[in-house]
XYZ file of C-alpha atoms in Angstrom:
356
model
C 3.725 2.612 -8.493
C 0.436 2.002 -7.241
C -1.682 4.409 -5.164
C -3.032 3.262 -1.759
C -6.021 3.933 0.546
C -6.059 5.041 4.212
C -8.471 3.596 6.342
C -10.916 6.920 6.167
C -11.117 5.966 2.117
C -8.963 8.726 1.045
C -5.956 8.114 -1.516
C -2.279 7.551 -0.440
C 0.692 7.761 -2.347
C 4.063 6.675 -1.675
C 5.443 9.789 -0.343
C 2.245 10.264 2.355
C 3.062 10.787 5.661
C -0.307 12.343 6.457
C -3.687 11.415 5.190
C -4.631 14.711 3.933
C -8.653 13.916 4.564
C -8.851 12.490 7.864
C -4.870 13.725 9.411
C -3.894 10.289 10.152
C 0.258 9.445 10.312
C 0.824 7.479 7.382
C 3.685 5.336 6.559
C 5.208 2.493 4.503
C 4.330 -0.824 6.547
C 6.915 -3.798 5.903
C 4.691 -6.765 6.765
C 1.981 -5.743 4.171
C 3.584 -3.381 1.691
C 1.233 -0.724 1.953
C 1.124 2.827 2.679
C -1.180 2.953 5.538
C -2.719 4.791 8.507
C -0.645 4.377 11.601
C -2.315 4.283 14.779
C -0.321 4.846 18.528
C -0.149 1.653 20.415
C -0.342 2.335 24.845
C 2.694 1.360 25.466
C 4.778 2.913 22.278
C 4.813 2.012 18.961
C 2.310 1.711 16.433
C -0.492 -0.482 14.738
C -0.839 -1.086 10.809
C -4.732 -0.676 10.548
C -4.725 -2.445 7.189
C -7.592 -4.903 7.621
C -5.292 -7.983 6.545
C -2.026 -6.768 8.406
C -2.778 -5.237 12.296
C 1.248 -5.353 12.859
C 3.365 -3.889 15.503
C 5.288 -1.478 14.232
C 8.161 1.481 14.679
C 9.034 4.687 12.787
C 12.096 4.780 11.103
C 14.549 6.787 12.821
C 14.790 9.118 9.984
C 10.752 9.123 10.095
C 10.563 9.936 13.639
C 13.592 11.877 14.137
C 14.993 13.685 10.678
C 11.450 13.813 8.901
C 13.130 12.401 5.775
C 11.394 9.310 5.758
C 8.352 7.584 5.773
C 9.183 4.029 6.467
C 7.993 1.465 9.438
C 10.001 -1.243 11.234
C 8.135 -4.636 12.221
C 8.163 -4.169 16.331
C 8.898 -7.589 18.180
C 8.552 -7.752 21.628
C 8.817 -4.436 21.815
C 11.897 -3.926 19.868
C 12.384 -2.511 16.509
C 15.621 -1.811 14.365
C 16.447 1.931 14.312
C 16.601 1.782 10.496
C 14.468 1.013 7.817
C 14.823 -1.365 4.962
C 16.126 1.549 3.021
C 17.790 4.114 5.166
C 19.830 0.837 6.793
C 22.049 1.550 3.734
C 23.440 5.226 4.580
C 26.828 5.470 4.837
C 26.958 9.357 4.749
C 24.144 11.738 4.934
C 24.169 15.437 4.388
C 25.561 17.776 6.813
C 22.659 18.979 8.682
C 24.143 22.304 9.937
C 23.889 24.025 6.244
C 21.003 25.354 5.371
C 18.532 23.217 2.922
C 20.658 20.107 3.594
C 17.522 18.223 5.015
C 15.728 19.365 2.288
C 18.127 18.030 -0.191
C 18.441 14.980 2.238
C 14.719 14.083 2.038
C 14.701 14.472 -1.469
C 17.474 12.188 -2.470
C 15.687 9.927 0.299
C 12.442 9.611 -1.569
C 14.388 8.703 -4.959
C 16.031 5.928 -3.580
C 13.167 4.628 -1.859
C 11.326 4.403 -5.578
C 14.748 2.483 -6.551
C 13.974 0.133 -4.131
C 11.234 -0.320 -4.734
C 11.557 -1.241 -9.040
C 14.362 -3.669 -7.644
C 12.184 -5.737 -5.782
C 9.720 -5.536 -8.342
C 12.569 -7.218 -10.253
C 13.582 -9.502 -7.455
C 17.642 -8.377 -7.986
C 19.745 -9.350 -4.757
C 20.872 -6.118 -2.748
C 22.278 -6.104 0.910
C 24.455 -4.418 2.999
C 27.258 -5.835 4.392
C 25.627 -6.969 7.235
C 24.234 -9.223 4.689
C 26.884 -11.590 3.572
C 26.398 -10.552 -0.041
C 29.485 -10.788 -2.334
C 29.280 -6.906 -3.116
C 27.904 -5.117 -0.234
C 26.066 -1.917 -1.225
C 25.696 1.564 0.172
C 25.400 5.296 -0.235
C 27.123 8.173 0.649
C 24.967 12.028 0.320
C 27.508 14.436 0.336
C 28.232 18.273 -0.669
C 31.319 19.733 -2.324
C 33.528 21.278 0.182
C 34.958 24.100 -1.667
C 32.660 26.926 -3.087
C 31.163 26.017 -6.490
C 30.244 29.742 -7.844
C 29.311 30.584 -3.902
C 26.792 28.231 -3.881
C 27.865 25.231 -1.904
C 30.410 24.934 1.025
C 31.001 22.237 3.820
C 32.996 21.871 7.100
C 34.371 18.475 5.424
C 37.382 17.860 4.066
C 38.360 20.005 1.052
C 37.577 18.440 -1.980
C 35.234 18.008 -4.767
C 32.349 15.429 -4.655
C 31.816 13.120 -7.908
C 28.378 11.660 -8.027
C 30.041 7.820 -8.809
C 29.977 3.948 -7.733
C 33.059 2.295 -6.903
C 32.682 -1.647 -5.290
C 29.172 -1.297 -4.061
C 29.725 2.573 -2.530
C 27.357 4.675 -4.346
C 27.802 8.671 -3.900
C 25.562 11.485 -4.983
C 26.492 15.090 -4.365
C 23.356 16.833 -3.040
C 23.418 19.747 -5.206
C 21.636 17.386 -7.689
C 18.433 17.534 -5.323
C 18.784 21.564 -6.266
C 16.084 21.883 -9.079
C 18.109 24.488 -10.947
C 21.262 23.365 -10.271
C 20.806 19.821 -11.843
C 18.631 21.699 -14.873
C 22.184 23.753 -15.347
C 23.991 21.001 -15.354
C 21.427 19.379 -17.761
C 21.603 21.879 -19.914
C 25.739 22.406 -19.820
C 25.856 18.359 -20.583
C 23.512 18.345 -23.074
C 21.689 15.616 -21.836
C 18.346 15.173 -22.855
C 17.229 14.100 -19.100
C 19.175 14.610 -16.075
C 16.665 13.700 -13.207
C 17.743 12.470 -9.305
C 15.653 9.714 -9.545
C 18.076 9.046 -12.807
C 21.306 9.331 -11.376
C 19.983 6.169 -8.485
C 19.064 3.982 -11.379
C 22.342 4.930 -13.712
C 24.635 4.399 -10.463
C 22.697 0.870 -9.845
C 23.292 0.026 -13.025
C 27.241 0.382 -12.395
C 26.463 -2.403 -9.057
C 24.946 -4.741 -11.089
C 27.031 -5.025 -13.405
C 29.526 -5.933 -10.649
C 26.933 -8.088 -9.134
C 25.636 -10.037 -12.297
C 28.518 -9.743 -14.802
C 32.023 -9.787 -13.215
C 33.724 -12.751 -13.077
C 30.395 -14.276 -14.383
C 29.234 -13.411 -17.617
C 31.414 -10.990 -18.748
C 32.100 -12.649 -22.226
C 28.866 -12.248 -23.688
C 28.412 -8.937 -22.060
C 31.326 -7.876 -24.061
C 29.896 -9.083 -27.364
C 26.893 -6.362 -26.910
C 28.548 -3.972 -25.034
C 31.853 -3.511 -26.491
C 35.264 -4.585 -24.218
C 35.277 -2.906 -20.915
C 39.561 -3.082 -21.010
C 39.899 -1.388 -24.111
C 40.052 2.004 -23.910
C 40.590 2.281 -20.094
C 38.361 3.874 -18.644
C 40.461 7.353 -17.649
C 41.332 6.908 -21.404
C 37.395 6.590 -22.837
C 36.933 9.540 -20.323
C 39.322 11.978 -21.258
C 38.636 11.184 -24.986
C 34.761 12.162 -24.203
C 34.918 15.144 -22.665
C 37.100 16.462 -25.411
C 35.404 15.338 -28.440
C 31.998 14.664 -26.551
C 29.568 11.428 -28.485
C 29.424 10.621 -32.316
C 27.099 11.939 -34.275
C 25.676 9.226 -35.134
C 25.360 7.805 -31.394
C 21.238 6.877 -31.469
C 22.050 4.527 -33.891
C 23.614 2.491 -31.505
C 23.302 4.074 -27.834
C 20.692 4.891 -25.526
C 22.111 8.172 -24.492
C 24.815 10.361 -25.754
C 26.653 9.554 -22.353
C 26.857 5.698 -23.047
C 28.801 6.426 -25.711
C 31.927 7.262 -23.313
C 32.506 3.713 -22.091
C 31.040 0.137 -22.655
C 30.513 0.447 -18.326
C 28.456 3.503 -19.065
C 26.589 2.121 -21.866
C 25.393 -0.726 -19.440
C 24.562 1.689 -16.434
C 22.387 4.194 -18.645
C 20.995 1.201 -20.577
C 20.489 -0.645 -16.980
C 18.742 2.928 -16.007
C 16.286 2.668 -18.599
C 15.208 -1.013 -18.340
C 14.363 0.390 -14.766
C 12.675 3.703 -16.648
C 10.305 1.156 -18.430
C 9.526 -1.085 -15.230
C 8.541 1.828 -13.036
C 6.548 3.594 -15.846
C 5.093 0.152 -16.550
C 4.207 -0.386 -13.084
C 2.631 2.748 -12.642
C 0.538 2.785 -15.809
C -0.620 -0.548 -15.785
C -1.714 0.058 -11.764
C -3.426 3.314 -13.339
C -5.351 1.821 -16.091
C -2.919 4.071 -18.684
C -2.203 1.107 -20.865
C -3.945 -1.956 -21.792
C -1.654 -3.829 -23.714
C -1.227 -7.262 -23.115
C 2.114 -7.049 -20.536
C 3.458 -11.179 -19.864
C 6.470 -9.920 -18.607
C 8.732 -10.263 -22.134
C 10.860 -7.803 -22.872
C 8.966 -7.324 -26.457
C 5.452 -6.783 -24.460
C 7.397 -4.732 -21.969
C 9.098 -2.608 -25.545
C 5.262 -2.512 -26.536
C 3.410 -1.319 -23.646
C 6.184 1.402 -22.925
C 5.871 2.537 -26.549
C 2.106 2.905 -26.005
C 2.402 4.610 -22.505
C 5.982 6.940 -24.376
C 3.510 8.443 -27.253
C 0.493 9.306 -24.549
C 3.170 10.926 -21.962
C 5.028 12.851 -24.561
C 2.075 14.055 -26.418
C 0.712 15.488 -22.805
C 4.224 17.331 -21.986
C 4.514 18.555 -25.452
C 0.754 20.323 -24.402
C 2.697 21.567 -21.472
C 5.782 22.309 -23.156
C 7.564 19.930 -21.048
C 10.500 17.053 -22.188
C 9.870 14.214 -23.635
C 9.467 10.775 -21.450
C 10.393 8.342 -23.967
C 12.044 8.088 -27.262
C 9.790 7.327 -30.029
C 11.811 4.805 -31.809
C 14.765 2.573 -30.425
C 17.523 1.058 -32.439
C 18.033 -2.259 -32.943
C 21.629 -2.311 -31.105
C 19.551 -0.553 -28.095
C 17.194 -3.356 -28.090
C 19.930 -5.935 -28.525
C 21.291 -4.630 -25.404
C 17.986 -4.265 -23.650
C 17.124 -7.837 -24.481
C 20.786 -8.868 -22.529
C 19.823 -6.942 -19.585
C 16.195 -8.789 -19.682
C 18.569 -11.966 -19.708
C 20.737 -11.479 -16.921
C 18.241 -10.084 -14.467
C 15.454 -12.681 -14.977
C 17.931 -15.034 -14.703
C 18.986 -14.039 -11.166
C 15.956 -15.810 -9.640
C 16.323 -16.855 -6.085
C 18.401 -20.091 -6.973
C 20.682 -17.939 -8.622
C 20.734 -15.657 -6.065
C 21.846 -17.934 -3.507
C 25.275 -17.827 -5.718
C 25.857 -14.283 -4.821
C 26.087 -14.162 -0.940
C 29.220 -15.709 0.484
């Protein structure tokens, strides 16, 4: 992610809403893909005071309204959608009534927009169904309705919500915006990173495989991923939780989770091709690596190997986890190298193929 610049000279990041130096409103503008100073228009609206951009634009209704966002609409003759580019893909949000909802809300908010953000960096397809895409996506933010050790109720229904994808529908349960509560659950799982920005690009991983292997390339998927029909899933899941991942599993895994299923070896292996793209992207805006990066996945393997040692060097100062592993096996790579396939391949020709 790069870092911006508000009209006054001061630094923006993605998150800004408010230059910090001169107080300007801030937001994300669509027309130039900048963070920039907003400035009030007379007769409603705002300007984008980027030199090269001066469009008409609108806050996002969950900018102007629920303060979870910080996303412009392009204004047209004085209209604007209500929705953003991101937020247009709510299905559920939080219930507002309990207390740190919005919180959580904005939090889960700001995750996804980063995932949006590495999958146009990628150019992968994505639409709602207003869209006429094959497999419309979307994203439910819900809470559990029945206590969970007194911590987390709901006027909803009563039942239990599973942070999952099923046919496009993505749903996270919010208590994984609750710093301790996802570190518990970190912990519990032994996982060596459990992070919300994680669970968006693990759950995306479970839509594109639905986008860019069924019914297309499932073959050769299943000759680096294992086959997807055998265990069945409730099967591979069952057998998991009670025997939990080889011992030897980073000899051929990314995570001790992928071992469960070939679908979960692609989502967390999907999750950290996006891990090394939006570390990638930040680093090489930030002058942290200069590596020669032409886009291949063994520049890409390189450069994130340089960037890995820095960052976990730094946290092991601070006594902090690990970014990267230090070594990847060469199953890992195989599979890293089909995922490098199958998403450079969906280039705009292709992606023609995937809308109805």
């Amino acid at each position: 992610m790069q870092t911006f610049s508000c009209r006054c000279g001061n630094p923006l990041f993605y998150e800004n809403t408010h230059c910090l130096t001169c107080q300007s409103e801030v937001g994300w503008c669509p027309a130039c893909s900048n963070i920039v100073a907003i400035e009030p228009l007379d007769n409603g609206g705002y300007r984008c005071t980027h030199p090269d951009c001066d469009t008409a634009l609108m806050k996002c209704h969950n900018y102007a309204v629920e303060n979870v966002c910080n996303r412009m609409v392009v204004m047209a003759h004085g209209q604007a959608d209500a929705l953003c580019d991101c937020c247009r893909y709510n299905e559920v949000i939080p219930d507002l009534n309990i207390e740190g909802h919005r919180e959580r809300w904005a939090a889960l908010e700001a995750a996804k927009r980063r995932l949006f953000h590495t999958l146009d960096l990628l150019k992968l397809p994505h639409g709602t169904k207003d869209d006429a895409i094959n497999v419309p996506l979307s994203f439910s933010f819900m809470a559990d309705a029945l206590p969970d050790q007194g911590l987390w109720r709901s006027t909803a229904k009563q039942e239990k919500v599973y942070t999952g994808h099923a046919s496009g529908h993505i749903t996270i349960n919010v208590k994984e915006a609750d710093d301790v509560e996802r570190e518990r659950l970190r912990v519990d799982m032994n996982e060596s990173h459990r992070t919300l920005i994680g669970h968006f690009r693990h759950e995306i991983g479970h839509y594109y495989w639905d986008v860019l292997v069924k019914d297309r390339d499932e073959e050769a998927c299943r000759a680096v991923f294992g086959n997807h029909h055998r265990p069945s899933y409730a099967e591979a899941l069952e057998r998991y939780y009670q025997q939990g991942a080889p011992s030897d599993w980073p000899n051929r895994f990314i995570s001790a989770y992928a071992t469960m299923h070939p679908w979960e070896d692609f989502a967390e292996t999907f999750a950290y091709y996006l891990d090394m793209v939006a570390v990638l992207d930040t680093a090489l805006h930030m002058g942290i690596t200069h590596v020669e990066y032409d886009g291949s996945l063994d520049s890409m393997l390189i450069a994130f190997h340089q960037v890995g040692l820095a960052v976990n060097e730094l946290n092991r100062d601070m006594g902090l986890l690990d970014l990267a592993p230090g070594v990847l096996a060469p199953a890992v790579r195989e599979k890293l190298a089909y995922l490098h396939h199958i998403i450079q391949a969906a280039s705009p020709l292709e992606r023609d193929s995937l809308t109805s």
